[in-house]
Coordinates of C-alpha atoms and ligand atoms in Angstrom, one line a residue:
X1 CA 6.8 -25.0 -52.9
X2 CA 7.8 -22.1 -50.7
X3 CA 10.2 -19.6 -52.4
X4 CA 13.7 -19.4 -51.1
X5 CA 13.7 -16.9 -48.2
X6 CA 15.1 -13.5 -49.0
X7 CA 17.8 -12.4 -46.6
X8 CA 17.8 -8.7 -45.7
X9 CA 20.4 -6.8 -43.7
X10 CA 19.1 -3.7 -41.8
X11 CA 21.4 -0.8 -41.1
X12 CA 20.4 2.2 -39.1
X13 CA 22.5 5.4 -39.3
X14 CA 22.3 6.2 -35.6
X15 CA 24.2 5.0 -32.6
X16 CA 21.6 6.4 -30.1
X17 CA 20.1 3.8 -27.8
X18 CA 16.5 4.8 -28.2
X19 CA 17.0 5.9 -31.8
X20 CA 13.9 6.0 -34.0
X21 CA 15.8 4.6 -36.9
X22 CA 17.2 1.7 -34.9
X23 CA 13.6 1.2 -33.9
X24 CA 12.5 1.0 -37.5
X25 CA 15.1 -1.7 -38.2
X26 CA 13.9 -3.6 -35.0
X27 CA 10.3 -3.3 -36.3
X28 CA 11.4 -4.8 -39.7
X29 CA 13.0 -7.8 -37.9
X30 CA 9.8 -8.2 -35.9
X31 CA 7.3 -7.7 -38.7
X32 CA 9.1 -9.7 -41.5
X33 CA 6.7 -12.2 -43.2
X34 CA 7.8 -15.9 -43.3
X35 CA 9.7 -15.7 -46.6
X36 CA 11.8 -12.8 -45.5
X37 CA 14.6 -12.9 -42.8
X38 CA 15.9 -9.6 -41.5
X39 CA 19.0 -9.2 -39.4
X40 CA 20.7 -6.0 -38.2
X41 CA 24.3 -4.7 -38.3
X42 CA 25.3 -2.2 -35.6
X43 CA 27.7 0.6 -36.7
X44 CA 29.2 1.3 -33.3
X45 CA 32.5 -0.3 -34.0
X46 CA 33.1 1.1 -37.5
X47 CA 36.2 3.4 -37.4
X48 CA 36.4 6.6 -39.4
X49 CA 37.4 6.0 -43.0
X50 CA 41.1 6.5 -43.5
X51 CA 42.7 5.5 -46.8
X52 CA 46.0 4.9 -45.1
X53 CA 44.4 2.4 -42.8
X54 CA 42.6 0.9 -45.7
X55 CA 45.9 0.5 -47.6
X56 CA 47.2 -1.7 -44.7
X57 CA 44.0 -3.8 -44.7
X58 CA 40.4 -3.3 -43.6
X59 CA 39.9 -3.2 -39.8
X60 CA 38.0 -6.2 -38.4
X61 CA 34.7 -4.3 -38.0
X62 CA 34.8 -3.2 -41.6
X63 CA 35.6 -6.8 -42.7
X64 CA 32.5 -7.8 -40.7
X65 CA 30.4 -5.1 -42.3
X66 CA 31.4 -6.1 -45.8
X67 CA 30.9 -9.8 -45.1
X68 CA 27.4 -9.1 -43.7
X69 CA 26.4 -7.1 -46.8
X70 CA 27.9 -9.6 -49.1
X71 CA 25.9 -12.5 -47.5
X72 CA 22.5 -11.0 -47.9
X73 CA 20.1 -10.6 -50.9
X74 CA 19.2 -7.0 -50.1
X75 CA 19.9 -4.1 -47.7
X76 CA 17.4 -2.0 -45.7
X77 CA 18.8 1.4 -44.6
X78 CA 17.1 3.5 -42.0
X79 CA 18.6 7.0 -42.0
X80 CA 18.2 9.9 -39.6
X81 CA 18.5 13.4 -41.1
X82 CA 21.2 15.7 -39.7
X83 CA 21.3 19.2 -41.1
X84 CA 19.4 18.1 -44.2
X85 CA 22.0 15.4 -44.9
X86 CA 22.6 11.8 -43.9
X87 CA 24.5 11.4 -40.6
X88 CA 28.3 10.9 -40.7
X89 CA 27.9 7.5 -39.1
X90 CA 26.0 6.2 -42.1
X91 CA 28.0 8.0 -44.7
X92 CA 31.2 6.6 -43.2
X93 CA 29.9 3.1 -43.2
X94 CA 28.8 3.4 -46.9
X95 CA 32.2 4.8 -47.8
X96 CA 34.0 1.8 -46.3
X97 CA 31.5 -0.6 -47.9
X98 CA 31.9 1.1 -51.3
X99 CA 35.5 0.0 -51.6
X100 CA 37.0 -1.2 -53.8
X101 CA 35.1 1.0 -56.3
X102 CA 33.2 -0.8 -59.0
X103 CA 33.7 -4.2 -57.4
X104 CA 32.4 -3.5 -53.9
X105 CA 29.7 -5.5 -52.0
X106 CA 27.3 -2.6 -52.7
X107 CA 27.6 -3.0 -56.5
X108 CA 24.3 -4.5 -57.8
X109 CA 22.9 -4.8 -54.3
X110 CA 19.1 -4.2 -54.0
X111 CA 18.6 -1.5 -51.3
X112 CA 15.5 0.1 -49.7
X113 CA 15.7 3.4 -47.9
X114 CA 13.5 4.6 -45.0
X115 CA 13.9 7.1 -42.2
X116 CA 12.3 8.7 -39.2
X117 CA 12.6 12.2 -37.6
X118 CA 10.8 14.1 -35.0
X119 CA 10.2 17.0 -37.4
X120 CA 7.7 17.3 -40.2
X121 CA 10.1 16.4 -43.1
X122 CA 10.4 12.8 -42.1
X123 CA 14.0 12.6 -43.4
X124 CA 12.9 13.5 -47.0
X125 CA 16.1 15.4 -47.8
X126 CA 18.4 12.8 -46.2
X127 CA 16.7 10.0 -48.1
X128 CA 17.0 11.9 -51.4
X129 CA 20.7 12.4 -50.7
X130 CA 21.1 8.7 -49.7
X131 CA 19.5 7.5 -52.9
X132 CA 21.7 9.8 -54.9
X133 CA 24.9 8.5 -53.2
X134 CA 23.9 4.9 -53.6
X135 CA 23.7 5.4 -57.3
X136 CA 27.4 5.9 -57.5
X137 CA 28.1 2.7 -55.5
X138 CA 26.1 0.8 -58.2
X139 CA 23.4 -0.2 -55.7
X140 CA 19.9 -0.8 -57.1
X141 CA 17.7 1.3 -55.0
X142 CA 14.0 0.4 -54.7
X143 CA 12.0 3.2 -56.3
X144 CA 8.8 2.8 -54.3
X145 CA 7.3 2.6 -51.7
X146 CA 9.0 5.5 -49.9
X147 CA 8.8 5.4 -46.2
X148 CA 9.2 8.8 -44.5
X149 CA 8.2 8.8 -40.8
X150 CA 7.6 12.4 -39.6
X151 CA 6.6 13.4 -36.0
X152 CA 8.4 10.3 -34.8
X153 CA 8.1 11.2 -31.1
X154 CA 4.4 10.3 -31.5
X155 CA 5.0 7.0 -33.2
X156 CA 7.8 5.4 -31.1
X157 CA 7.8 4.8 -27.3
X158 CA 10.5 6.0 -25.0
X159 CA 12.7 2.9 -25.7
X160 CA 12.5 3.7 -29.5
X161 CA 10.1 0.9 -30.3
X162 CA 7.7 1.6 -33.2
X163 CA 4.2 1.6 -31.8
X164 CA 2.2 3.4 -34.5
X165 CA 0.0 0.8 -36.3
X166 CA 0.0 2.5 -39.7
X167 CA 3.8 2.9 -39.8
X168 CA 4.2 -0.8 -38.8
X169 CA 2.1 -1.7 -41.8
X170 CA 4.3 0.5 -44.0
X171 CA 7.5 -1.1 -42.7
X172 CA 6.1 -4.5 -43.6
X173 CA 5.1 -3.1 -47.1
X174 CA 8.7 -2.0 -47.7
X175 CA 10.0 -5.4 -46.8
X176 CA 7.6 -7.1 -49.1
X177 CA 8.5 -4.7 -52.0
X178 CA 12.2 -5.0 -51.3
X179 CA 12.0 -8.8 -51.4
X180 CA 10.1 -8.7 -54.7
X181 CA 12.7 -6.2 -56.0
X182 CA 15.6 -8.6 -55.1
X183 CA 13.8 -11.5 -56.7
X184 CA 13.0 -9.5 -59.8
X185 CA 16.6 -8.3 -60.2
X186 CA 17.7 -12.0 -59.7
X187 CA 21.3 -10.9 -59.4
X188 CA 21.9 -13.8 -57.1
X189 CA 21.7 -17.1 -58.9
X190 CA 20.3 -18.6 -55.7
X191 CA 17.2 -16.4 -56.2
X192 CA 17.0 -16.7 -59.9
X193 CA 16.7 -20.5 -59.8
Ligands
FMN1 C1 23.3 17.4 -35.5 C2 21.9 17.2 -35.7 C3 21.2 17.7 -36.8 C4 19.9 17.5 -37.0 N1 19.3 18.0 -38.2 C5 18.0 17.6 -38.5 C6 17.5 17.9 -39.8 O1 18.1 18.5 -40.6 N2 16.2 17.5 -40.0 C7 15.5 16.7 -39.1 O2 14.3 16.4 -39.4 N3 16.0 16.5 -37.9 C8 17.2 16.8 -37.6 N4 17.8 16.5 -36.4 C9 17.0 15.8 -35.4 C10 17.0 14.3 -35.6 O3 16.1 14.0 -36.6 C11 16.7 13.6 -34.3 O4 17.8 13.8 -33.4 C12 16.5 12.1 -34.5 O5 16.0 11.5 -33.3 C13 17.8 11.4 -35.0 O6 17.5 10.1 -35.4 P1 17.6 8.8 -34.3 O7 16.4 9.0 -33.4 O8 17.5 7.6 -35.2 O9 18.9 8.9 -33.6 C14 19.1 16.8 -36.1 C15 19.8 16.2 -35.0 C16 21.1 16.5 -34.8 C17 21.8 15.8 -33.6

């Protein structure tokens, strides 16, 4: 019998239309094998975190983000690198999603990290920082494979679609490993059964 499909939510830490990292998430949607279903959440509508606003109730886009994360078995984050850090857009979304602390939708959530940049570093520093931050949210970050995409201008077309055959295989490999990670952790009774 076919295993229960693994649901993965892709989040890119960029708002740019032709973003390489949004392209990585689109590639994941396109390349997902049959037992894996990938959807994407767009961060355009997420407001800046403000604890005073939070105290009066989460804004609708934040409610939608938390619901989307809560409904899936795993997260796939594609991060750009800004000044050797993760971009504010992504950090802000994680900050909202990390609330309330110790009982947030990120707690116990399997997560894989990837990233693309036009430089030679391929977002190595941003990914290390992201992995570190996700530890504090209680997320369970997939150790390997890592997916760093350097020299991105040579691997995506002008629309931001991933055209490099080797990187497309690597994206699929991350999806397969993340699905196995989610099944192995079995934190969702639906998957454990
Ligand atoms: C404010 C800013 C800082 C950046 N810093 C870095 C950096 O530290 N390392 C890097 O590899 N690229 C850096 N870049 C270039 C980004 O990698 C590049 O703009 C990339 O296309 C962003 O990802 P996206 O295509 O998904 O939007 C920076 C870009 C901006 C706008």
